[in-house]
Amino acid sequence: MVIKANNSNLTQLSPLELRHLIRKGDYTNQTSGLCAGYTQANLVILPKALAYDFLLFTQRNPRPCPVLEVSDVGSRKLVDFARDVDLANDFPKYRIYRNGKLASETTSIEDIWSNDLVSFIIGCSFSFESELLAAGIDVRNISEHVNVPMFNTNIKLKSAGVFHGNMVVSMRPIRDELVPTAVQVTANMPKVHGAPIQIGHPEEIGIRDLNHPDYGDTVTVKDGETPVFWPCGVTPQNVIMQTKPPLVITHAPGHMLVTDVINSTLKY
Amino acid sequence: MVIKANNSNLTQLSPLELRHLIRKGDYTNQTSGLCAGYTQANLVILPKALAYDFLLFTQRNPRPCPVLEVSDVGSRKLVDFARDVDLANDFPKYRIYRNGKLASETTSIEDIWSNDLVSFIIGCSFSFESELLAAGIDVRNISEHVNVPMFNTNIKLKSAGVFHGNMVVSMRPIRDELVPTAVQVTANMPKVHGAPIQIGHPEEIGIRDLNHPDYGDTVTVKDGETPVFWPCGVTPQNVIMQTKPPLVITHAPGHMLVTDVINSTLKY
């Protein structure tokens, strides 16, 4: 009998040990909090026919789309961010979109893998949240145990080929006197979205009501706190879906790749 | 009669005025020293069929290949680095390579332009040299009025599709006590190659004789100076030529695009 692992007895695993467990199908939960200090990453898999336009889109919009690594065409391996990796099995959960609509969720995409697929491994705010905590800043979505609130904005991105759209941002309330620190800490990590894109004026980027995020959950904004907005990794998925491509595969929200790279190496 | 301009009466021109002069064919010289403070850029033009592999190569090797902007397919315009620009006429001189061999030099590529060409605008060490000077560091190739010495190395780059090869580096001798400053100044400008890749040990990267550069000129290395090596923009051209593509167009050495972007905005 396979004992399904849970988060509480996994905290001591190395990224490689965790990936092996996930690969075997023995761990299918979210990865938040696992392998502390190691970079976790988002996934977008596209057919090669769309890969140039998407790579160019990320080059033109690195703040919301910080690409950490791109696989070779058809390859399920990485070189830089994880050595022993199987991109078709090492995320705990995948989402398969066909013609822009969610078709299914699965713990392995081995059966639908084909040699024309390209995997984009994209930086994630988990990396800078751990640095904010280390700087003594409360990260409200963590302390309230919910998903970070995310909002559509009026910030137009640079288009590339078939891809175009607006930026999605995440919001974290920061104590007024700590806002400069929050800027400094995150600006130092451009590969995981970098500095905020807006501080304290949601209406200027088209956000009407902080209590009604477009994605994720609501968090408390206390007196003496400023809402701070960062470019968000939901942006690339959002932009891709608008083009309704025949096939896109992503990680399921929160079900990330745990890489071998420690967060601090993503700093300048 | 058209009066051909020369460098001495051009120093007051804005980048746009200079590009207009170049576009009309009234200036065909090197751009070094013109429009002080503005970013100058390298050019690589490839057919779309090679653009994905090359864009991926630059994504995997940003130190020697810092892409500033990529044009849309077939477009002779830019969006970020210059507003009123004609990529087929705004470099003072171009080199046309066919099957990996230099076929001709020309001041306009309008007549061979085709709708499947993609232009890569690539950062150049001119930008960080002006910052080194501002930090009180003698840049020997400037003070000796020669081209910077460049060397092939044993530093293997990450391959991408058809593109693979080793890094080319440039060398600047730096007074021993100023080496940390030189590292700090250039590390702050990753879009123009960033920090040195090697300090003081040329043999470790496969360089045998500092007096025999593979490209450019020899410069004096004085007592009390350390040879410092930076990733060099000759790298992408070198790597492309090895694949002997049917058509590649580059700028002629030193004949750069003068952009509307000031160098200091390339800093973090």
Coordinates of C-alpha atoms in Angstrom, one line a residue:
Chain A
M1 CA 0.0 0.0 0.0
V2 CA 1.3 3.4 -0.9
I3 CA 1.2 5.8 2.0
K4 CA 0.1 9.2 0.6
A5 CA 2.4 11.9 1.9
N6 CA 1.1 15.1 3.4
N7 CA 2.8 18.4 3.9
S8 CA 3.6 17.9 7.6
N9 CA 6.1 15.0 7.1
L10 CA 7.6 16.5 3.9
T11 CA 9.3 19.6 5.2
Q12 CA 12.6 17.8 5.5
L13 CA 12.7 16.5 1.9
S14 CA 15.1 17.9 -0.6
P15 CA 13.6 19.3 -3.9
L16 CA 14.8 16.1 -5.7
E17 CA 13.2 13.8 -3.1
L18 CA 10.0 15.7 -3.3
R19 CA 10.0 15.6 -7.1
H20 CA 10.5 11.8 -7.0
L21 CA 7.6 11.5 -4.6
I22 CA 5.4 13.6 -6.9
R23 CA 6.7 11.7 -10.0
K24 CA 5.5 8.4 -8.5
G25 CA 2.1 10.0 -7.8
D26 CA 2.5 9.9 -4.1
Y27 CA 2.1 13.6 -3.5
T28 CA -0.6 15.6 -5.3
N29 CA -1.2 18.6 -3.0
Q30 CA -0.1 22.2 -3.2
T31 CA 3.6 22.9 -2.7
S32 CA 3.4 26.1 -0.7
G33 CA 5.8 25.9 2.3
L34 CA 7.6 22.9 1.0
C35 CA 11.4 22.8 0.6
A36 CA 11.8 26.2 2.3
G37 CA 14.3 28.5 0.5
Y38 CA 14.0 26.7 -2.8
T39 CA 12.5 28.4 -5.9
Q40 CA 9.1 27.2 -6.9
A41 CA 8.0 27.8 -10.5
N42 CA 4.9 28.2 -12.7
L43 CA 4.5 26.2 -15.9
V44 CA 3.2 27.0 -19.3
I45 CA 3.4 24.3 -22.0
L46 CA 2.6 25.3 -25.6
P47 CA 2.9 23.8 -29.0
K48 CA 6.1 24.9 -30.9
A49 CA 4.0 26.8 -33.4
L50 CA 3.1 29.3 -30.6
A51 CA 6.5 29.2 -28.8
Y52 CA 8.2 32.1 -30.7
D53 CA 5.3 34.5 -30.1
F54 CA 5.2 33.6 -26.5
L55 CA 8.9 33.8 -25.9
L56 CA 8.9 37.2 -27.5
F57 CA 5.9 38.2 -25.4
T58 CA 7.9 37.3 -22.2
Q59 CA 11.0 39.1 -23.5
R60 CA 8.9 42.2 -24.0
N61 CA 7.0 41.9 -20.7
P62 CA 9.5 40.5 -18.2
R63 CA 7.9 42.0 -15.2
P64 CA 4.7 39.9 -15.3
C65 CA 6.3 37.1 -17.3
P66 CA 9.8 36.4 -15.8
V67 CA 11.0 33.3 -17.7
L68 CA 13.4 31.2 -15.6
E69 CA 14.0 28.5 -18.2
V70 CA 12.6 27.2 -21.5
S71 CA 12.9 23.5 -22.4
D72 CA 14.2 22.3 -25.7
V73 CA 11.3 21.4 -28.1
G74 CA 9.8 18.1 -27.1
S75 CA 12.1 17.7 -24.1
R76 CA 10.7 16.9 -20.6
K77 CA 14.0 18.0 -19.0
L78 CA 15.6 21.1 -17.7
V79 CA 19.2 22.1 -17.4
D80 CA 19.5 25.1 -15.1
F81 CA 16.7 24.9 -12.5
A82 CA 16.5 21.2 -11.9
R83 CA 18.8 18.3 -12.9
D84 CA 16.7 15.2 -12.4
V85 CA 13.4 16.4 -13.6
D86 CA 10.4 15.1 -15.6
L87 CA 8.2 18.0 -16.7
A88 CA 5.4 15.6 -17.5
N89 CA 5.2 14.2 -14.0
D90 CA 7.0 16.5 -11.5
F91 CA 4.2 19.0 -10.9
P92 CA 1.7 17.7 -8.4
K93 CA -1.2 18.7 -10.6
Y94 CA -1.7 20.0 -14.2
R95 CA -4.4 21.8 -16.0
I96 CA -5.1 21.0 -19.6
Y97 CA -6.8 23.7 -21.7
R98 CA -8.2 23.0 -25.2
N99 CA -9.3 26.0 -27.3
G100 CA -8.9 28.2 -24.3
K101 CA -11.2 26.2 -22.0
L102 CA -10.2 24.0 -19.0
A103 CA -10.6 20.4 -20.3
S104 CA -9.2 18.5 -17.3
E105 CA -6.9 18.3 -14.3
T106 CA -4.4 15.5 -14.0
T107 CA -1.4 14.5 -12.0
S108 CA 0.6 13.4 -15.1
I109 CA 0.6 14.6 -18.7
E110 CA 2.8 11.7 -19.9
D111 CA -0.1 10.3 -22.0
I112 CA -0.7 13.5 -23.9
W113 CA 3.0 14.5 -24.3
S114 CA 4.1 15.1 -27.8
N115 CA 7.4 16.0 -29.4
D116 CA 6.3 19.5 -30.5
L117 CA 5.7 20.8 -26.9
V118 CA 7.8 23.5 -25.3
S119 CA 7.8 24.1 -21.6
F120 CA 8.2 27.6 -20.1
I121 CA 9.2 27.7 -16.5
I122 CA 8.2 31.0 -15.0
G123 CA 9.2 32.7 -11.8
C124 CA 6.6 33.0 -9.0
S125 CA 5.9 35.4 -6.1
F126 CA 6.5 32.6 -3.6
S127 CA 10.2 33.5 -3.9
F128 CA 9.8 37.1 -3.0
E129 CA 7.2 36.5 -0.3
S130 CA 9.8 34.5 1.7
E131 CA 12.2 37.4 1.4
L132 CA 9.5 39.8 2.6
L133 CA 8.9 37.6 5.6
A134 CA 12.7 37.5 6.2
A135 CA 12.7 41.3 6.2
G136 CA 10.1 41.3 9.0
I137 CA 7.1 42.2 6.7
D138 CA 3.8 40.4 7.3
V139 CA 2.6 38.8 4.1
R140 CA -1.1 39.0 4.7
N141 CA -2.2 36.1 2.3
I142 CA 0.2 33.9 4.2
S143 CA -0.8 35.0 7.7
E144 CA -4.5 34.7 6.8
H145 CA -3.9 31.3 5.1
V146 CA -5.6 32.3 1.8
N147 CA -4.5 32.8 -1.8
V148 CA -3.2 36.2 -2.7
P149 CA -5.8 38.6 -4.1
M150 CA -5.3 39.3 -7.8
F151 CA -6.8 42.0 -10.0
N152 CA -7.2 42.7 -13.7
T153 CA -5.8 46.1 -14.5
N154 CA -5.8 48.7 -17.3
I155 CA -2.0 48.3 -17.7
K156 CA -1.6 47.4 -21.4
L157 CA 1.2 45.0 -22.1
K158 CA 3.4 45.0 -25.2
S159 CA 1.9 42.6 -27.7
A160 CA 3.9 39.9 -29.6
G161 CA 2.5 38.0 -32.5
V162 CA -0.9 36.6 -31.4
F163 CA -0.4 37.5 -27.7
H164 CA -1.7 40.7 -26.3
G165 CA -3.6 41.8 -23.2
N166 CA -3.4 43.7 -19.9
M167 CA -1.3 43.0 -16.7
V168 CA -2.8 41.1 -13.8
V169 CA -1.4 42.2 -10.4
S170 CA -1.3 40.7 -7.0
M171 CA -2.0 42.9 -3.9
R172 CA -0.3 42.8 -0.5
P173 CA -1.1 45.3 2.2
I174 CA 2.1 46.7 3.7
R175 CA 2.5 48.8 6.9
D176 CA 3.0 52.3 5.6
E177 CA 6.5 52.7 7.1
L178 CA 7.6 49.4 5.6
V179 CA 6.6 50.2 2.1
P180 CA 10.1 51.3 1.1
T181 CA 11.6 48.1 2.5
A182 CA 9.1 46.0 0.6
V183 CA 10.1 47.9 -2.6
Q184 CA 13.8 47.3 -2.0
V185 CA 13.4 43.6 -1.1
T186 CA 11.4 42.8 -4.2
A187 CA 13.2 45.1 -6.6
N188 CA 16.2 43.0 -5.9
M189 CA 14.5 40.0 -7.4
P190 CA 13.5 40.8 -10.9
K191 CA 13.4 37.2 -12.0
V192 CA 10.4 36.8 -9.7
H193 CA 8.4 39.9 -10.8
G194 CA 10.7 42.5 -9.0
A195 CA 9.5 45.8 -7.6
P196 CA 5.8 46.8 -7.2
I197 CA 4.1 48.3 -10.2
Q198 CA 1.8 50.5 -8.2
I199 CA 1.7 51.7 -4.6
G200 CA -1.4 53.0 -2.8
H201 CA -3.5 54.1 -5.8
P202 CA -5.5 51.1 -7.1
E203 CA -7.9 53.4 -9.1
E204 CA -5.0 54.5 -11.3
I205 CA -4.5 51.0 -12.7
G206 CA -8.3 50.4 -13.0
I207 CA -9.0 48.6 -9.8
R208 CA -12.3 49.6 -8.3
D209 CA -12.8 47.5 -5.2
L210 CA -10.0 45.8 -3.2
N211 CA -12.6 43.6 -1.6
H212 CA -13.5 42.0 -4.9
P213 CA -10.4 40.5 -6.5
D214 CA -10.7 39.0 -9.9
Y215 CA -8.7 35.9 -8.8
G216 CA -7.7 34.5 -5.4
D217 CA -9.1 35.6 -2.1
T218 CA -9.8 38.8 -0.2
V219 CA -7.3 39.8 2.5
T220 CA -7.7 42.3 5.4
V221 CA -6.2 45.8 4.8
K222 CA -5.7 47.4 8.2
D223 CA -5.5 51.0 9.2
G224 CA -2.0 52.3 8.6
E225 CA -1.4 49.9 5.7
T226 CA -0.9 50.7 2.0
P227 CA -2.1 48.3 -0.7
V228 CA 0.9 47.5 -2.8
F229 CA 0.6 45.9 -6.3
W230 CA 3.0 43.6 -8.0
P231 CA 3.0 42.2 -11.5
C232 CA 1.5 38.7 -11.3
G233 CA 2.3 35.3 -12.9
V234 CA -1.4 34.8 -13.7
T235 CA -0.8 37.4 -16.5
P236 CA 0.8 35.0 -19.1
Q237 CA -1.9 32.4 -18.6
N238 CA -4.5 35.0 -18.9
V239 CA -3.0 36.3 -22.1
I240 CA -2.6 32.9 -23.6
M241 CA -6.1 31.8 -23.0
Q242 CA -7.5 34.9 -24.8
T243 CA -6.0 33.5 -28.1
K244 CA -7.8 30.1 -27.5
P245 CA -4.9 27.9 -28.6
P246 CA -5.7 24.3 -29.4
L247 CA -3.7 23.0 -26.5
V248 CA -2.1 24.7 -23.4
I249 CA -1.0 22.9 -20.3
T250 CA -0.3 24.7 -17.1
H251 CA 0.3 23.7 -13.4
A252 CA -2.8 23.8 -11.3
P253 CA -2.8 26.9 -9.0
G254 CA -0.4 26.4 -6.1
H255 CA 0.8 23.1 -7.5
M256 CA 4.3 24.2 -8.5
L257 CA 7.6 22.8 -9.6
V258 CA 10.0 22.8 -6.8
T259 CA 13.4 23.5 -8.3
D260 CA 17.0 22.9 -7.1
V261 CA 17.7 26.6 -7.1
I262 CA 17.7 28.6 -3.8
N263 CA 15.8 31.8 -3.8
S264 CA 18.7 33.9 -2.8
T265 CA 20.5 33.1 -6.0
L266 CA 17.7 34.9 -7.9
K267 CA 18.8 38.2 -6.4
Y268 CA 21.2 40.5 -8.1
Chain B
M1 CA 25.7 69.5 -52.8
V2 CA 25.4 67.4 -49.7
I3 CA 27.9 68.4 -47.0
K4 CA 29.0 65.1 -45.4
A5 CA 29.0 65.5 -41.6
N6 CA 31.9 64.5 -39.5
N7 CA 32.1 63.6 -35.8
S8 CA 33.3 67.0 -34.6
N9 CA 30.2 69.0 -35.6
L10 CA 27.8 66.2 -34.6
T11 CA 28.2 66.2 -30.8
Q12 CA 25.3 68.5 -30.3
L13 CA 22.8 66.4 -32.3
S14 CA 20.0 64.5 -30.6
P15 CA 19.8 60.8 -31.3
L16 CA 16.8 61.4 -33.6
E17 CA 18.7 64.2 -35.5
L18 CA 21.7 61.9 -35.9
R19 CA 19.5 59.0 -37.2
H20 CA 17.8 61.3 -39.7
L21 CA 21.3 62.3 -41.0
I22 CA 22.3 58.7 -41.2
R23 CA 19.0 57.7 -42.9
K24 CA 19.7 60.3 -45.6
G25 CA 23.1 58.8 -46.2
D26 CA 24.9 62.0 -44.9
Y27 CA 26.8 60.2 -42.1
T28 CA 28.5 56.8 -42.6
N29 CA 31.2 56.8 -40.0
Q30 CA 31.5 55.1 -36.6
T31 CA 29.2 56.3 -33.8
S32 CA 31.6 56.1 -30.9
G33 CA 31.4 59.3 -28.8
L34 CA 28.2 60.6 -30.5
C35 CA 25.1 61.6 -28.5
A36 CA 26.9 61.2 -25.2
G37 CA 24.9 59.4 -22.6
Y38 CA 22.6 57.7 -25.0
T39 CA 22.6 53.9 -25.4
Q40 CA 24.1 52.6 -28.6
A41 CA 23.2 49.1 -29.8
N42 CA 24.4 46.2 -31.9
L43 CA 22.2 44.6 -34.6
V44 CA 21.6 41.1 -35.8
I45 CA 19.0 40.5 -38.5
L46 CA 17.9 37.0 -39.2
P47 CA 15.2 35.3 -41.3
K48 CA 12.1 34.3 -39.1
A49 CA 13.0 30.6 -39.6
L50 CA 16.0 31.1 -37.3
A51 CA 14.5 33.7 -35.0
Y52 CA 13.1 31.3 -32.4
D53 CA 16.4 29.4 -31.9
F54 CA 18.2 32.7 -31.7
L55 CA 15.8 34.3 -29.2
L56 CA 16.0 31.2 -27.1
F57 CA 19.9 31.4 -27.3
T58 CA 19.8 34.9 -26.0
Q59 CA 17.4 34.0 -23.2
R60 CA 19.8 31.2 -22.2
N61 CA 22.9 33.3 -22.5
P62 CA 21.9 36.9 -21.5
R63 CA 25.4 37.9 -20.3
P64 CA 27.0 37.8 -23.8
C65 CA 23.7 38.3 -25.6
P66 CA 21.7 41.0 -23.8
V67 CA 18.7 41.7 -26.0
L68 CA 17.3 45.2 -25.6
E69 CA 14.5 44.8 -28.1
V70 CA 13.2 42.5 -30.9
S71 CA 11.3 43.9 -33.9
D72 CA 8.1 42.4 -35.1
V73 CA 8.6 40.1 -38.1
G74 CA 9.2 42.2 -41.2
S75 CA 9.0 45.5 -39.3
R76 CA 11.8 48.1 -39.6
K77 CA 10.5 49.9 -36.5
L78 CA 11.2 49.7 -32.8
V79 CA 8.9 50.7 -29.9
D80 CA 11.0 50.9 -26.8
F81 CA 14.5 52.1 -27.7
A82 CA 13.7 54.5 -30.6
R83 CA 10.5 56.0 -31.8
D84 CA 11.2 57.4 -35.2
V85 CA 13.6 54.7 -36.6
D86 CA 14.2 52.8 -39.8
L87 CA 16.2 49.7 -39.1
A88 CA 17.1 49.4 -42.8
N89 CA 18.8 52.8 -42.9
D90 CA 19.6 54.1 -39.4
F91 CA 22.8 52.3 -38.9
P92 CA 25.7 54.1 -40.6
K93 CA 27.0 50.8 -42.1
Y94 CA 25.8 47.2 -42.4
R95 CA 27.4 43.9 -43.1
I96 CA 25.6 41.3 -45.2
Y97 CA 26.6 37.7 -44.6
R98 CA 25.5 34.9 -46.9
N99 CA 26.1 31.3 -45.9
G100 CA 28.3 32.6 -43.0
K101 CA 30.6 34.7 -45.3
L102 CA 30.8 38.4 -45.5
A103 CA 29.2 39.3 -48.9
S104 CA 29.2 43.1 -48.7
E105 CA 29.1 46.3 -46.7
T106 CA 26.5 48.8 -47.3
T107 CA 24.9 52.0 -45.8
S108 CA 21.4 50.8 -46.5
I109 CA 19.7 47.4 -46.6
E110 CA 16.4 48.8 -48.0
D111 CA 16.9 47.0 -51.3
I112 CA 17.4 43.6 -49.7
W113 CA 14.8 44.0 -47.0
S114 CA 12.1 41.3 -46.9
N115 CA 9.0 40.7 -44.8
D116 CA 10.4 37.6 -43.1
L117 CA 13.3 39.4 -41.4
V118 CA 13.5 39.9 -37.6
S119 CA 15.9 42.5 -36.0
F120 CA 17.6 41.9 -32.7
I121 CA 18.8 45.0 -31.0
I122 CA 21.5 44.0 -28.6
G123 CA 23.2 45.9 -25.7
C124 CA 26.8 47.1 -26.2
S125 CA 29.7 47.7 -23.9
F126 CA 29.8 51.4 -25.0
S127 CA 27.1 51.9 -22.3
F128 CA 29.2 50.6 -19.4
E129 CA 32.4 52.1 -20.6
S130 CA 30.9 55.6 -20.1
E131 CA 29.9 54.6 -16.6
L132 CA 33.5 53.3 -15.9
L133 CA 34.9 56.6 -17.1
A134 CA 32.4 58.5 -14.8
A135 CA 33.6 56.4 -11.9
G136 CA 37.2 57.6 -12.6
I137 CA 38.4 54.5 -14.2
D138 CA 40.6 54.7 -17.3
V139 CA 39.2 52.7 -20.2
R140 CA 42.4 51.8 -22.0
N141 CA 40.9 51.2 -25.4
I142 CA 39.4 54.7 -25.3
S143 CA 42.5 56.4 -24.0
E144 CA 44.6 54.6 -26.6
H145 CA 42.1 55.3 -29.4
V146 CA 41.8 51.6 -30.5
N147 CA 39.2 48.9 -30.5
V148 CA 38.9 46.9 -27.3
P149 CA 40.8 43.6 -27.4
M150 CA 38.5 40.6 -27.7
F151 CA 39.4 36.9 -27.1
N152 CA 37.8 33.5 -27.8
T153 CA 37.4 31.5 -24.6
N154 CA 36.8 28.0 -23.4
I155 CA 33.5 29.1 -21.7
K156 CA 30.9 26.9 -23.3
L157 CA 27.5 28.6 -23.8
K158 CA 24.1 27.0 -23.5
S159 CA 23.0 25.8 -26.9
A160 CA 19.6 26.5 -28.3
G161 CA 18.4 24.8 -31.5
V162 CA 21.0 25.3 -34.2
F163 CA 23.0 27.8 -32.2
H164 CA 26.0 26.8 -30.0
G165 CA 29.5 27.9 -29.2
N166 CA 31.8 29.5 -26.7
M167 CA 31.8 33.0 -25.2
V168 CA 33.9 35.8 -26.6
V169 CA 35.2 38.3 -24.0
S170 CA 36.5 41.8 -24.1
M171 CA 39.5 42.8 -21.9
R172 CA 40.1 46.0 -20.1
P173 CA 43.1 46.5 -17.8
I174 CA 42.0 48.0 -14.5
R175 CA 44.2 49.4 -11.7
D176 CA 44.3 46.8 -9.0
E177 CA 42.7 48.9 -6.4
L178 CA 39.8 49.9 -8.7
V179 CA 38.8 46.4 -9.7
P180 CA 36.0 46.2 -7.1
T181 CA 34.7 49.5 -8.4
A182 CA 34.8 48.3 -11.9
V183 CA 32.8 45.2 -10.9
Q184 CA 30.2 47.2 -9.0
V185 CA 29.7 49.7 -11.8
T186 CA 29.2 47.1 -14.5
A187 CA 27.3 44.6 -12.4
N188 CA 24.7 47.3 -12.1
M189 CA 24.2 47.2 -15.9
P190 CA 23.2 43.6 -16.8
K191 CA 21.5 44.8 -20.0
V192 CA 24.9 45.7 -21.3
H193 CA 26.8 42.5 -20.3
G194 CA 26.9 43.2 -16.6
A195 CA 29.8 42.2 -14.2
P196 CA 33.1 40.7 -15.4
I197 CA 33.2 37.0 -16.1
Q198 CA 36.9 36.6 -15.1
I199 CA 39.4 38.7 -13.2
G200 CA 43.1 38.4 -13.5
H201 CA 43.4 34.8 -14.7
P202 CA 43.1 34.7 -18.5
E203 CA 44.6 31.1 -18.6
E204 CA 41.5 29.8 -16.7
I205 CA 39.2 30.7 -19.6
G206 CA 41.6 29.5 -22.3
I207 CA 43.4 32.8 -23.2
R208 CA 47.1 32.3 -23.8
D209 CA 48.5 35.7 -24.8
L210 CA 46.9 39.0 -24.0
N211 CA 49.1 40.6 -26.7
H212 CA 47.3 38.6 -29.4
P213 CA 43.6 39.2 -29.3
D214 CA 41.4 37.3 -31.6
Y215 CA 39.4 40.4 -32.5
G216 CA 40.1 44.1 -32.0
D217 CA 43.4 45.7 -31.0
T218 CA 46.1 45.2 -28.4
V219 CA 46.1 47.6 -25.4
T220 CA 48.8 48.3 -22.9
V221 CA 48.6 46.5 -19.6
K222 CA 50.6 48.4 -17.0
D223 CA 52.3 47.3 -13.8
G224 CA 49.8 47.4 -11.0
E225 CA 46.9 46.6 -13.4
T226 CA 44.7 43.5 -13.6
P227 CA 43.3 42.3 -16.9
V228 CA 39.5 42.1 -16.4
F229 CA 37.3 40.2 -18.8
W230 CA 33.6 40.9 -19.7
P231 CA 31.2 38.9 -21.9
C232 CA 31.3 40.5 -25.3
G233 CA 28.7 41.3 -27.9
V234 CA 30.8 39.7 -30.6
T235 CA 29.6 36.4 -29.1
P236 CA 26.2 36.2 -30.8
Q237 CA 27.6 37.1 -34.3
N238 CA 30.3 34.5 -33.8
V239 CA 27.8 31.8 -32.8
I240 CA 25.4 32.7 -35.7
M241 CA 28.2 32.6 -38.3
Q242 CA 29.1 29.1 -37.3
T243 CA 25.8 27.8 -38.5
K244 CA 26.3 29.4 -41.9
P245 CA 22.8 30.7 -42.3
P246 CA 21.7 31.8 -45.8
L247 CA 21.4 35.4 -44.8
V248 CA 22.4 37.4 -41.7
I249 CA 22.7 41.2 -41.6
T250 CA 24.7 42.9 -38.8
H251 CA 25.9 46.5 -38.1
A252 CA 29.5 47.1 -39.2
P253 CA 31.8 47.1 -36.2
G254 CA 31.5 50.5 -34.4
H255 CA 28.7 51.6 -36.6
M256 CA 25.9 51.3 -34.1
L257 CA 22.3 52.4 -33.7
V258 CA 22.1 55.4 -31.5
T259 CA 18.9 55.0 -29.5
D260 CA 16.6 57.4 -27.6
V261 CA 17.3 55.7 -24.3
I262 CA 19.8 57.1 -21.9
N263 CA 22.4 54.8 -20.4
S264 CA 21.5 55.4 -16.8
T265 CA 18.0 53.9 -17.4
L266 CA 19.7 50.6 -18.1
K267 CA 20.8 50.4 -14.5
Y268 CA 18.9 48.6 -11.9

